[in-house]
Coordinates of C-alpha atoms and ligand atoms in Angstrom, one line a residue:
M1 CA -72.2 10.0 -118.7
E2 CA -69.0 8.4 -119.0
Y3 CA -68.8 5.0 -120.2
Y4 CA -66.5 4.0 -117.2
T5 CA -68.9 5.8 -114.6
I6 CA -71.8 3.8 -116.0
I7 CA -69.9 0.5 -115.8
L8 CA -69.3 1.3 -112.1
I9 CA -72.7 2.3 -111.3
L10 CA -74.0 -1.1 -112.8
L11 CA -71.6 -3.1 -111.2
S12 CA -72.4 -1.7 -107.9
I13 CA -76.1 -2.1 -108.1
L14 CA -75.5 -5.8 -109.3
S15 CA -73.4 -6.1 -106.1
W16 CA -75.9 -4.6 -103.8
V17 CA -78.6 -6.8 -105.1
Y18 CA -76.4 -9.7 -104.8
I19 CA -75.6 -8.7 -101.1
F20 CA -79.3 -8.1 -100.5
I21 CA -80.5 -11.4 -101.7
T22 CA -77.3 -13.2 -99.7
Q23 CA -78.3 -11.4 -96.6
S24 CA -81.9 -12.4 -96.8
N25 CA -81.3 -15.9 -97.3
H26 CA -78.7 -15.8 -94.7
R27 CA -81.1 -14.2 -92.2
L28 CA -83.5 -17.0 -92.9
S29 CA -81.0 -19.7 -92.6
T30 CA -79.8 -18.6 -89.4
R31 CA -81.0 -17.7 -86.0
L32 CA -79.3 -14.2 -85.7
P33 CA -80.0 -12.2 -82.5
P34 CA -82.9 -9.8 -82.7
G35 CA -82.3 -6.5 -84.2
P36 CA -84.0 -3.7 -86.3
Y37 CA -85.6 -4.8 -89.6
P38 CA -82.8 -3.8 -92.3
L39 CA -83.6 -1.4 -95.2
P40 CA -82.9 -2.9 -98.4
V41 CA -79.0 -2.7 -99.4
I42 CA -78.2 0.0 -96.7
G43 CA -79.7 -2.1 -93.8
S44 CA -79.7 -0.1 -90.5
I45 CA -77.0 2.4 -91.4
F46 CA -79.0 5.5 -90.5
K47 CA -79.8 4.2 -87.3
L48 CA -76.0 4.7 -85.7
G49 CA -76.4 8.5 -86.2
K50 CA -73.6 10.9 -84.8
K51 CA -73.0 8.9 -81.6
P52 CA -73.6 5.3 -82.1
H53 CA -72.8 4.3 -78.6
H54 CA -75.9 6.4 -77.4
S55 CA -78.1 4.9 -80.5
L56 CA -77.3 1.4 -80.1
A57 CA -77.8 1.8 -76.2
T58 CA -81.4 2.9 -77.0
L59 CA -81.9 0.2 -79.7
S60 CA -80.4 -2.5 -77.1
K61 CA -83.7 -1.5 -74.8
T62 CA -85.7 -2.7 -77.4
Y63 CA -83.8 -5.8 -78.5
G64 CA -81.9 -7.1 -75.7
P65 CA -78.1 -6.8 -74.7
L66 CA -77.4 -9.4 -77.8
M67 CA -78.6 -7.7 -80.7
S68 CA -77.9 -7.9 -84.5
L69 CA -77.9 -5.0 -87.4
K70 CA -77.0 -5.2 -90.9
L71 CA -75.0 -2.4 -92.0
G72 CA -74.8 -2.9 -96.0
S73 CA -73.2 -6.0 -96.2
T74 CA -71.7 -6.3 -93.0
T75 CA -73.5 -8.1 -90.0
M76 CA -73.0 -6.3 -86.9
I77 CA -73.5 -8.1 -83.4
V78 CA -73.7 -5.5 -80.5
V79 CA -73.0 -6.7 -77.1
S80 CA -74.6 -4.5 -74.1
S81 CA -74.5 -6.5 -70.7
R82 CA -72.2 -7.8 -68.2
E83 CA -73.5 -11.5 -68.8
I84 CA -73.2 -11.4 -72.7
A85 CA -69.7 -9.6 -72.4
Q86 CA -68.4 -12.5 -70.3
E87 CA -69.9 -15.2 -73.0
F88 CA -68.0 -13.4 -75.7
F89 CA -64.6 -12.8 -74.0
S90 CA -64.2 -15.6 -71.7
K91 CA -66.6 -18.7 -72.6
H92 CA -66.0 -18.4 -76.4
D93 CA -63.0 -15.8 -76.4
I94 CA -60.9 -17.8 -79.0
S95 CA -63.8 -17.6 -81.5
F96 CA -63.9 -13.8 -81.1
S97 CA -60.3 -13.0 -80.7
S98 CA -59.9 -11.9 -84.4
R99 CA -60.3 -8.5 -85.8
S100 CA -62.7 -6.7 -88.1
I101 CA -60.4 -4.4 -89.8
P102 CA -61.4 -1.0 -91.1
Y103 CA -60.5 -0.1 -94.7
A104 CA -58.5 2.9 -93.3
A105 CA -56.1 0.3 -91.5
H106 CA -55.1 -1.1 -94.8
A107 CA -52.8 2.0 -95.3
H108 CA -49.3 0.9 -95.5
D109 CA -50.6 -2.6 -95.4
R110 CA -50.5 -2.0 -91.6
H111 CA -53.4 -4.5 -91.1
K112 CA -50.9 -7.5 -92.1
I113 CA -48.3 -6.4 -89.4
S114 CA -49.8 -4.4 -86.7
M115 CA -50.6 -6.5 -83.4
V116 CA -53.8 -4.4 -83.1
W117 CA -55.3 -6.2 -86.4
L118 CA -53.2 -9.3 -86.8
P119 CA -55.5 -12.2 -86.2
V120 CA -54.5 -14.6 -83.5
G121 CA -51.7 -16.7 -84.8
D122 CA -48.0 -17.1 -84.3
Q123 CA -46.9 -13.6 -85.4
W124 CA -49.5 -12.1 -83.0
R125 CA -48.6 -14.2 -80.4
R126 CA -44.9 -13.2 -80.6
L127 CA -45.5 -9.9 -80.3
R128 CA -48.1 -10.3 -77.5
K129 CA -45.4 -12.2 -75.6
I130 CA -42.6 -10.0 -76.0
S131 CA -44.9 -7.2 -75.0
K132 CA -46.0 -9.1 -71.8
E133 CA -42.5 -10.1 -70.7
H134 CA -40.3 -7.4 -71.9
L135 CA -42.3 -4.0 -72.3
F136 CA -44.8 -4.0 -69.8
S137 CA -43.5 -6.4 -67.1
I138 CA -43.5 -5.0 -63.7
T139 CA -39.5 -5.4 -63.6
Q140 CA -39.5 -3.1 -66.8
L141 CA -42.2 -0.6 -65.3
D142 CA -40.6 -0.4 -61.8
A143 CA -36.9 0.2 -63.7
S144 CA -38.5 3.2 -65.8
Q145 CA -40.7 4.9 -63.2
H146 CA -38.2 7.5 -62.9
L147 CA -38.8 8.8 -66.5
R148 CA -42.7 8.9 -65.7
K149 CA -42.0 10.7 -62.6
K150 CA -39.5 13.5 -64.6
K151 CA -42.3 13.9 -67.2
V152 CA -45.2 14.2 -64.5
Q153 CA -43.0 16.9 -62.7
E154 CA -42.9 19.0 -66.3
L155 CA -46.4 18.7 -66.1
V156 CA -46.7 20.4 -62.9
D157 CA -44.1 22.9 -63.9
Y158 CA -46.1 23.8 -66.9
V159 CA -49.5 24.1 -64.9
N160 CA -47.5 26.6 -62.4
N161 CA -46.3 28.6 -65.1
C162 CA -50.0 28.9 -66.2
C163 CA -51.1 29.5 -62.5
Q164 CA -48.8 32.6 -62.1
N165 CA -49.8 34.0 -65.5
G166 CA -53.4 33.5 -64.8
K167 CA -53.7 31.5 -68.0
A168 CA -56.2 28.7 -68.6
V169 CA -54.9 25.5 -69.5
N170 CA -56.3 23.3 -72.1
I171 CA -56.4 20.1 -70.2
G172 CA -56.8 17.5 -73.2
Q173 CA -54.0 19.0 -75.1
T174 CA -51.8 19.2 -72.2
A175 CA -52.6 15.5 -71.2
V176 CA -51.8 14.5 -74.9
T177 CA -48.3 16.3 -74.6
T178 CA -47.7 14.6 -71.2
T179 CA -48.5 11.2 -72.5
L180 CA -46.5 11.4 -75.8
N181 CA -43.6 12.7 -73.9
V182 CA -44.1 9.7 -71.3
L183 CA -44.4 7.2 -74.2
S184 CA -41.5 8.6 -76.2
N185 CA -39.0 8.6 -73.3
F186 CA -40.0 5.1 -72.4
I187 CA -39.6 4.2 -76.2
F188 CA -36.9 6.3 -77.6
S189 CA -35.5 8.3 -74.4
I190 CA -36.4 11.7 -76.1
D191 CA -39.3 14.0 -75.9
L192 CA -41.5 14.3 -79.0
A193 CA -43.8 17.0 -78.0
E194 CA -44.0 20.3 -76.5
Y195 CA -46.8 22.2 -74.5
D196 CA -48.1 25.1 -76.7
S197 CA -47.0 23.8 -80.0
V198 CA -48.8 24.7 -83.1
S199 CA -47.1 23.2 -86.1
S200 CA -49.4 21.0 -88.0
Q201 CA -46.4 18.7 -89.0
D202 CA -45.2 17.9 -85.5
F203 CA -45.8 14.7 -84.0
K204 CA -48.5 15.5 -81.7
N205 CA -50.6 16.6 -84.9
L206 CA -49.7 13.8 -86.9
V207 CA -51.1 11.2 -84.2
G208 CA -54.0 13.4 -84.0
G209 CA -55.0 13.3 -87.7
L210 CA -54.4 10.0 -87.8
M211 CA -56.7 9.4 -85.1
E212 CA -59.3 11.6 -86.3
V213 CA -59.3 9.6 -89.7
G214 CA -60.0 6.4 -88.1
G215 CA -62.8 7.6 -86.1
T216 CA -64.4 9.0 -89.2
P217 CA -67.4 6.6 -90.4
N218 CA -66.2 5.1 -93.7
L219 CA -68.9 3.8 -96.4
A220 CA -66.2 1.3 -97.7
D221 CA -66.4 -0.5 -94.3
F222 CA -70.1 -1.2 -95.0
F223 CA -69.7 -1.8 -99.1
P224 CA -66.3 -3.3 -99.8
V225 CA -67.5 -2.9 -103.4
L226 CA -66.9 0.7 -102.9
R227 CA -63.5 0.3 -101.7
P228 CA -61.7 1.1 -105.1
L229 CA -63.2 4.5 -105.0
D230 CA -62.0 5.1 -101.7
P231 CA -65.0 7.6 -100.6
K232 CA -64.3 10.4 -98.7
G233 CA -60.4 9.7 -99.3
L234 CA -60.1 8.4 -95.9
L235 CA -57.4 5.7 -97.0
R236 CA -55.4 8.6 -98.7
S237 CA -55.5 10.5 -95.6
A238 CA -54.5 7.5 -93.5
S239 CA -51.8 6.8 -95.9
F240 CA -50.5 10.2 -95.7
Y241 CA -50.4 10.3 -91.7
T242 CA -49.0 6.6 -91.5
G243 CA -46.2 7.6 -94.0
K244 CA -45.2 10.5 -92.2
L245 CA -45.1 9.0 -88.6
M246 CA -43.6 5.8 -90.1
A247 CA -40.7 8.2 -91.2
I248 CA -40.0 9.4 -87.9
F249 CA -40.0 6.2 -86.5
E250 CA -37.7 4.9 -89.1
Q251 CA -35.1 7.8 -88.5
H252 CA -35.0 7.0 -84.9
I253 CA -34.5 3.3 -85.1
S254 CA -31.6 4.0 -88.0
K255 CA -30.0 6.4 -85.6
R256 CA -30.0 4.0 -82.8
L257 CA -28.9 1.0 -85.0
K258 CA -25.7 3.4 -86.1
E259 CA -25.3 4.2 -82.4
R260 CA -25.2 0.7 -81.3
R261 CA -22.9 -0.3 -84.2
T262 CA -20.1 2.1 -82.9
S263 CA -20.5 1.6 -79.0
S264 CA -20.7 -1.9 -77.9
S265 CA -21.0 -1.1 -74.3
D266 CA -24.8 -0.8 -75.0
H267 CA -25.6 -4.4 -75.2
H268 CA -23.9 -5.2 -71.9
E269 CA -26.2 -2.8 -69.9
P270 CA -28.7 -4.4 -67.7
S271 CA -32.1 -4.6 -69.7
S272 CA -34.0 -2.9 -66.8
S273 CA -32.3 0.6 -67.8
K274 CA -32.8 0.3 -71.6
D275 CA -35.4 2.0 -73.3
L276 CA -37.8 0.1 -75.7
T277 CA -36.1 0.4 -79.0
D278 CA -32.9 -0.9 -77.6
L279 CA -35.0 -3.9 -75.7
L280 CA -36.6 -4.7 -79.1
L281 CA -33.4 -4.6 -81.0
D282 CA -31.5 -7.0 -78.5
I283 CA -34.3 -9.3 -78.9
S284 CA -34.2 -8.8 -82.7
E285 CA -30.4 -9.7 -82.7
N286 CA -30.5 -12.4 -80.2
E287 CA -33.4 -14.5 -81.2
K288 CA -33.4 -13.9 -85.0
S289 CA -36.6 -15.6 -86.0
S290 CA -38.6 -13.5 -83.3
I291 CA -39.1 -10.0 -84.5
S292 CA -37.6 -8.0 -87.6
I293 CA -36.9 -4.4 -87.8
D294 CA -40.0 -3.7 -89.9
D295 CA -42.1 -5.4 -86.9
I296 CA -40.5 -3.4 -84.5
R297 CA -41.1 0.1 -86.3
N298 CA -45.0 -1.2 -86.4
L299 CA -45.1 -2.1 -83.0
L300 CA -43.6 1.3 -81.8
F301 CA -46.1 3.0 -84.0
D302 CA -49.1 0.7 -82.6
L303 CA -47.9 1.6 -78.8
F304 CA -47.9 5.6 -79.8
L305 CA -51.5 5.2 -81.5
A306 CA -53.0 3.1 -79.0
G307 CA -51.6 4.8 -76.0
T308 CA -51.9 8.5 -76.7
D309 CA -55.6 9.3 -76.9
T310 CA -56.8 6.7 -74.7
T311 CA -55.0 7.9 -71.9
S312 CA -55.3 11.7 -72.4
S313 CA -59.1 11.7 -73.0
T314 CA -59.6 9.6 -69.9
L315 CA -57.4 12.1 -68.0
E316 CA -59.7 15.0 -69.5
W317 CA -62.7 13.6 -68.4
A318 CA -61.3 12.8 -64.7
M319 CA -60.6 16.3 -64.5
A320 CA -63.8 17.4 -66.0
E321 CA -66.1 15.4 -63.5
L322 CA -63.7 16.6 -60.9
I323 CA -64.2 20.3 -61.5
H324 CA -67.9 19.6 -62.1
S325 CA -68.2 18.2 -58.4
P326 CA -65.9 20.2 -56.3
E327 CA -66.7 18.4 -53.3
K328 CA -65.0 15.2 -54.9
M329 CA -62.3 17.4 -55.8
S330 CA -61.7 18.2 -52.4
K331 CA -61.9 14.7 -51.2
A332 CA -59.6 13.7 -53.5
R333 CA -57.1 16.4 -52.9
S334 CA -57.6 15.7 -48.9
E335 CA -56.6 12.1 -49.5
L336 CA -53.4 13.2 -51.4
E337 CA -52.6 15.7 -48.5
E338 CA -53.1 13.0 -45.9
V339 CA -50.7 10.6 -47.8
M340 CA -48.1 12.9 -49.1
G341 CA -48.4 15.7 -46.9
K342 CA -48.9 19.7 -47.7
E343 CA -45.3 20.1 -49.0
D344 CA -44.9 20.3 -52.9
K345 CA -43.6 16.6 -52.9
T346 CA -43.5 14.9 -56.2
I347 CA -46.1 11.8 -56.5
E348 CA -44.3 8.5 -56.8
E349 CA -46.1 5.2 -58.3
S350 CA -45.6 3.5 -55.1
D351 CA -48.0 6.0 -53.7
I352 CA -50.9 5.0 -56.1
S353 CA -51.6 1.8 -53.7
R354 CA -52.3 4.2 -50.8
L355 CA -54.8 6.4 -52.6
P356 CA -58.2 4.5 -53.0
Y357 CA -59.9 7.5 -53.2
L358 CA -57.9 8.5 -56.5
Q359 CA -58.3 4.9 -57.7
A360 CA -62.0 5.1 -57.5
V361 CA -62.1 8.3 -59.1
V362 CA -60.1 6.6 -62.1
K363 CA -62.6 3.8 -62.3
E364 CA -65.7 6.0 -61.9
T365 CA -64.4 7.8 -65.0
L366 CA -63.6 4.7 -66.9
R367 CA -67.0 3.5 -66.4
L368 CA -68.9 6.8 -67.5
H369 CA -66.4 7.8 -70.3
P370 CA -64.8 4.5 -71.5
P371 CA -62.3 5.7 -74.2
V372 CA -62.3 2.7 -76.6
T373 CA -66.3 2.5 -76.4
F374 CA -66.9 -0.4 -78.3
L375 CA -63.4 -2.2 -77.9
I376 CA -61.4 -2.5 -80.9
P377 CA -63.9 -4.2 -83.4
H378 CA -63.6 -8.2 -83.0
R379 CA -64.8 -10.9 -85.2
A380 CA -66.3 -14.2 -85.3
I381 CA -63.7 -16.7 -86.9
A382 CA -66.8 -19.5 -87.0
D383 CA -70.5 -19.5 -86.2
V384 CA -71.1 -19.9 -82.4
E385 CA -74.2 -20.5 -80.6
I386 CA -74.9 -18.1 -77.6
Q387 CA -77.9 -17.9 -75.8
G388 CA -79.6 -19.9 -78.6
Y389 CA -78.5 -17.6 -81.1
I390 CA -76.2 -18.0 -84.0
I391 CA -73.3 -15.4 -84.2
P392 CA -72.3 -15.9 -87.8
K393 CA -68.8 -16.4 -89.0
D394 CA -67.0 -13.1 -90.1
A395 CA -69.9 -11.1 -88.1
Q396 CA -68.3 -7.9 -86.5
I397 CA -68.5 -7.8 -82.8
L398 CA -69.0 -4.6 -80.8
C399 CA -68.9 -4.6 -77.2
N400 CA -70.9 -1.4 -76.1
L401 CA -68.9 -0.3 -72.9
W402 CA -70.7 2.9 -72.8
A403 CA -73.9 1.1 -72.6
M404 CA -72.7 -1.2 -69.8
G405 CA -71.6 1.5 -67.8
Q406 CA -75.1 2.9 -67.9
D407 CA -77.0 -0.4 -67.0
P408 CA -79.5 0.3 -64.0
N409 CA -79.1 -3.6 -63.3
V410 CA -75.7 -3.1 -62.5
W411 CA -75.1 0.3 -61.2
S412 CA -77.3 2.7 -59.3
D413 CA -77.8 6.0 -60.1
A414 CA -75.6 5.2 -63.0
Q415 CA -75.7 8.5 -64.6
T416 CA -74.0 10.2 -61.5
F417 CA -70.2 10.5 -61.1
R418 CA -69.8 8.8 -57.7
P419 CA -66.3 7.3 -57.0
E420 CA -67.7 6.2 -53.8
R421 CA -69.4 3.3 -55.6
F422 CA -66.0 1.6 -56.1
L423 CA -64.9 1.9 -52.3
D424 CA -65.1 -0.9 -50.1
V425 CA -65.9 -3.3 -53.2
G426 CA -63.5 -5.4 -55.0
I427 CA -64.4 -4.5 -58.6
D428 CA -61.3 -3.7 -60.8
Y429 CA -60.5 -3.2 -64.6
K430 CA -58.2 -6.1 -64.7
G431 CA -60.4 -8.0 -67.1
H432 CA -62.4 -10.3 -64.5
D433 CA -65.1 -8.0 -63.7
F434 CA -67.1 -8.0 -66.6
E435 CA -69.3 -5.0 -65.5
L436 CA -66.1 -2.8 -65.9
I437 CA -63.8 -4.0 -68.9
P438 CA -62.5 -0.6 -70.1
F439 CA -59.1 -2.2 -71.1
G440 CA -61.2 -5.2 -72.7
A441 CA -61.1 -8.8 -71.5
G442 CA -59.7 -12.1 -72.6
R443 CA -56.8 -12.6 -75.4
R444 CA -57.3 -9.1 -76.9
M445 CA -57.2 -7.2 -73.8
C446 CA -55.0 -4.2 -73.5
P447 CA -51.5 -5.3 -73.0
A448 CA -50.3 -2.2 -71.6
L449 CA -53.0 -1.9 -68.8
L450 CA -50.4 -1.7 -66.1
L451 CA -48.5 1.1 -67.6
A452 CA -51.7 3.1 -68.3
H453 CA -52.8 2.6 -64.6
R454 CA -49.8 4.3 -63.6
M455 CA -49.8 7.2 -66.0
L456 CA -53.5 8.0 -65.0
H457 CA -53.0 8.0 -61.7
M458 CA -49.7 10.1 -61.8
M459 CA -51.0 12.6 -63.9
L460 CA -54.4 12.9 -62.3
G461 CA -52.8 13.2 -58.9
A462 CA -50.2 16.0 -60.0
L463 CA -52.8 17.9 -61.4
I464 CA -55.2 18.3 -58.5
Y465 CA -53.1 17.5 -55.2
R466 CA -51.3 21.3 -55.0
F467 CA -53.7 23.0 -57.6
D468 CA -57.4 23.9 -57.5
W469 CA -59.3 24.5 -60.9
R470 CA -62.1 26.9 -62.4
I471 CA -63.4 27.6 -65.3
E472 CA -63.6 31.4 -66.3
G473 CA -67.0 32.8 -66.1
M474 CA -68.9 29.5 -65.5
K475 CA -70.4 27.7 -62.3
P476 CA -69.4 24.2 -62.1
E477 CA -72.7 22.9 -62.5
D478 CA -73.2 24.8 -65.9
M479 CA -70.1 23.1 -67.5
D480 CA -70.7 21.1 -70.4
M481 CA -70.6 17.3 -70.1
T482 CA -71.4 16.2 -73.4
D483 CA -69.3 13.5 -75.2
K484 CA -68.8 13.3 -79.0
F485 CA -67.9 10.0 -80.9
G486 CA -64.5 9.2 -82.6
I487 CA -62.1 6.5 -82.5
T488 CA -61.9 7.2 -78.6
L489 CA -64.6 9.1 -76.6
Q490 CA -64.0 12.9 -76.5
K491 CA -65.3 15.9 -74.6
N492 CA -67.4 17.8 -77.0
L493 CA -66.3 21.0 -76.0
P494 CA -62.5 21.1 -74.9
L495 CA -62.0 21.6 -71.3
M496 CA -60.4 24.9 -70.4
A497 CA -59.4 25.7 -66.4
I498 CA -57.6 28.0 -64.8
P499 CA -55.2 26.6 -62.2
V500 CA -55.1 28.1 -58.7
K501 CA -52.4 27.3 -56.0
V502 CA -53.6 25.6 -53.0
Ligands
HEM1 C1 -56.7 4.6 -70.5 C2 -56.1 4.0 -71.1 C3 -56.0 2.9 -72.0 C4 -57.2 2.2 -72.1 C5 -58.7 2.6 -71.6 C6 -57.2 1.1 -73.3 C7 -57.9 0.2 -73.6 C8 -57.7 -0.8 -74.8 C9 -58.8 -1.5 -75.0 C10 -60.4 -1.4 -74.7 C11 -58.3 -2.3 -76.0 C12 -59.0 -3.4 -77.3 C13 -59.2 -4.7 -76.3 C14 -60.1 -5.3 -77.4 O1 -60.4 -5.0 -78.3 O2 -60.8 -6.3 -77.0 C15 -56.9 -2.1 -76.3 C16 -55.9 -2.6 -77.0 C17 -54.6 -2.2 -77.1 N1 -54.1 -1.2 -76.3 FE1 -54.5 0.0 -75.0 N2 -55.7 1.3 -73.5 C18 -55.1 2.1 -73.0 C19 -53.5 2.6 -72.8 C20 -52.6 2.0 -73.7 C21 -51.4 2.4 -73.8 C22 -50.8 3.5 -72.8 C23 -50.8 1.3 -74.8 C24 -49.4 1.3 -75.2 C25 -48.6 2.1 -74.8 C26 -51.9 0.7 -75.4 C27 -51.7 -0.2 -76.1 C28 -52.6 -1.3 -76.8 C29 -52.4 -1.9 -78.1 C30 -51.2 -2.3 -78.5 C31 -53.7 -2.8 -78.2 C32 -53.9 -4.1 -78.9 C33 -53.8 -5.2 -78.6 C34 -54.0 -6.1 -79.5 O3 -55.2 -6.3 -80.3 O4 -53.7 -7.5 -79.3 N3 -53.0 1.0 -74.4 N4 -56.6 -1.1 -75.2

């Protein structure tokens, strides 16, 4: 064995022994929430399994809705009930508003600049304020609704085409393409994705590749001592995809800067008719200290990454549930026909408030299949006492939304898809009703909730208004409805369905 390898192994063993001793002392000296007794060094890593949201839900039945686990050198706190979630993200929100950063997020040092990973501080506040006041304000969303309407019409055209040719639609991929183009038109005023594209280098596949890396468990997150070895090469892969995507953003921003220099008119247009790139460049020029070009590049990156899989996987699940329950599909379509008539009209964002059943379908989908299953990991910035236990400084906080959606104390017949449960009750996902927080709650809540709300209802409404759907050679009740865990919660088997005009 080489000298270098022996040194590395010795160093690892020494660090692990050190970690084990300090962990044991820590457990004794603090009152951690209950949890499985950890094995030496590795802790409870093997308890996570392939579907951690399921395994942790099962463990919380034994140890309770506030549970602790040791995973290597990390202390993980798992929240699995409405009451405990409220303690963390309302009562003690400030103490838990920082992030526990996975090693792959260190690619291109993005953890030091991204809104998703920055701790709560001046720079993060600046970015959130810009998002709230300029990017996702109701005025801005109203002004850009024609863009979403156009992209949704293109989705309908694509489905119509498949319908005429009797071709099955890959619902997940179609949803990704539409979501990316809605976002890229909102951000850059161009399309970045194509239906039926297969190139591995195109934007859609680069985003998909990076999401896959982010969803792969990484030993380096549990054993920081292994970071220099980059086991499984996840940091390397993340750097590859990040580099390619950053180059695309760089190109678009440089082009826009050049156009702005040659044409002075841009600057005088009303802000409501500008895309996000122009809005951000205006802010950067007018309020010099507020946001740099590098910040803009990273912010746009965050919006694409955080917005694509979340929206598209929700849409795929909603369609899967509706095809699985044809009577719910008919009910949702009847409501659309009642509100919009039976001619081929294009759904408008102003129609959403008149579609309570469609809204209930979206809520029920997010209850059963929350795409960001554990929220984005939070971190305790100080020791905090909750329900007599100590949540230690630097513990990683995971909120198991999937387990909360299955809680029999809150939801009757919890495993059944029943949108009716949301009719005539005031439960919403805006962060006040802690039984349903698919967008999070408190300071770190999704800044784009209003945009996601509009996109989801528009796309889902368009897919079911004038189409029925069938799965070739399969009855609805035989469909595979299992999930697989990744950075977002996905369907295990992609949904392929044939549209039929109604
Ligand atoms: C169905 C759609 C979506 C769902 C369910 C969703 C859910 C979430 C959740 C759970 C978080 C983390 C909250 C926490 O850690 O406490 C989050 C954060 C975030 N989301 Fe969304 N999201 C969706 C769509 C979008 C879209 C369309 C965008 C942008 C265009 C977006 C941008 C972001 C950003 C930038 C963050 C990080 C905020 C921060 O850390 O301060 N999301 N989202």
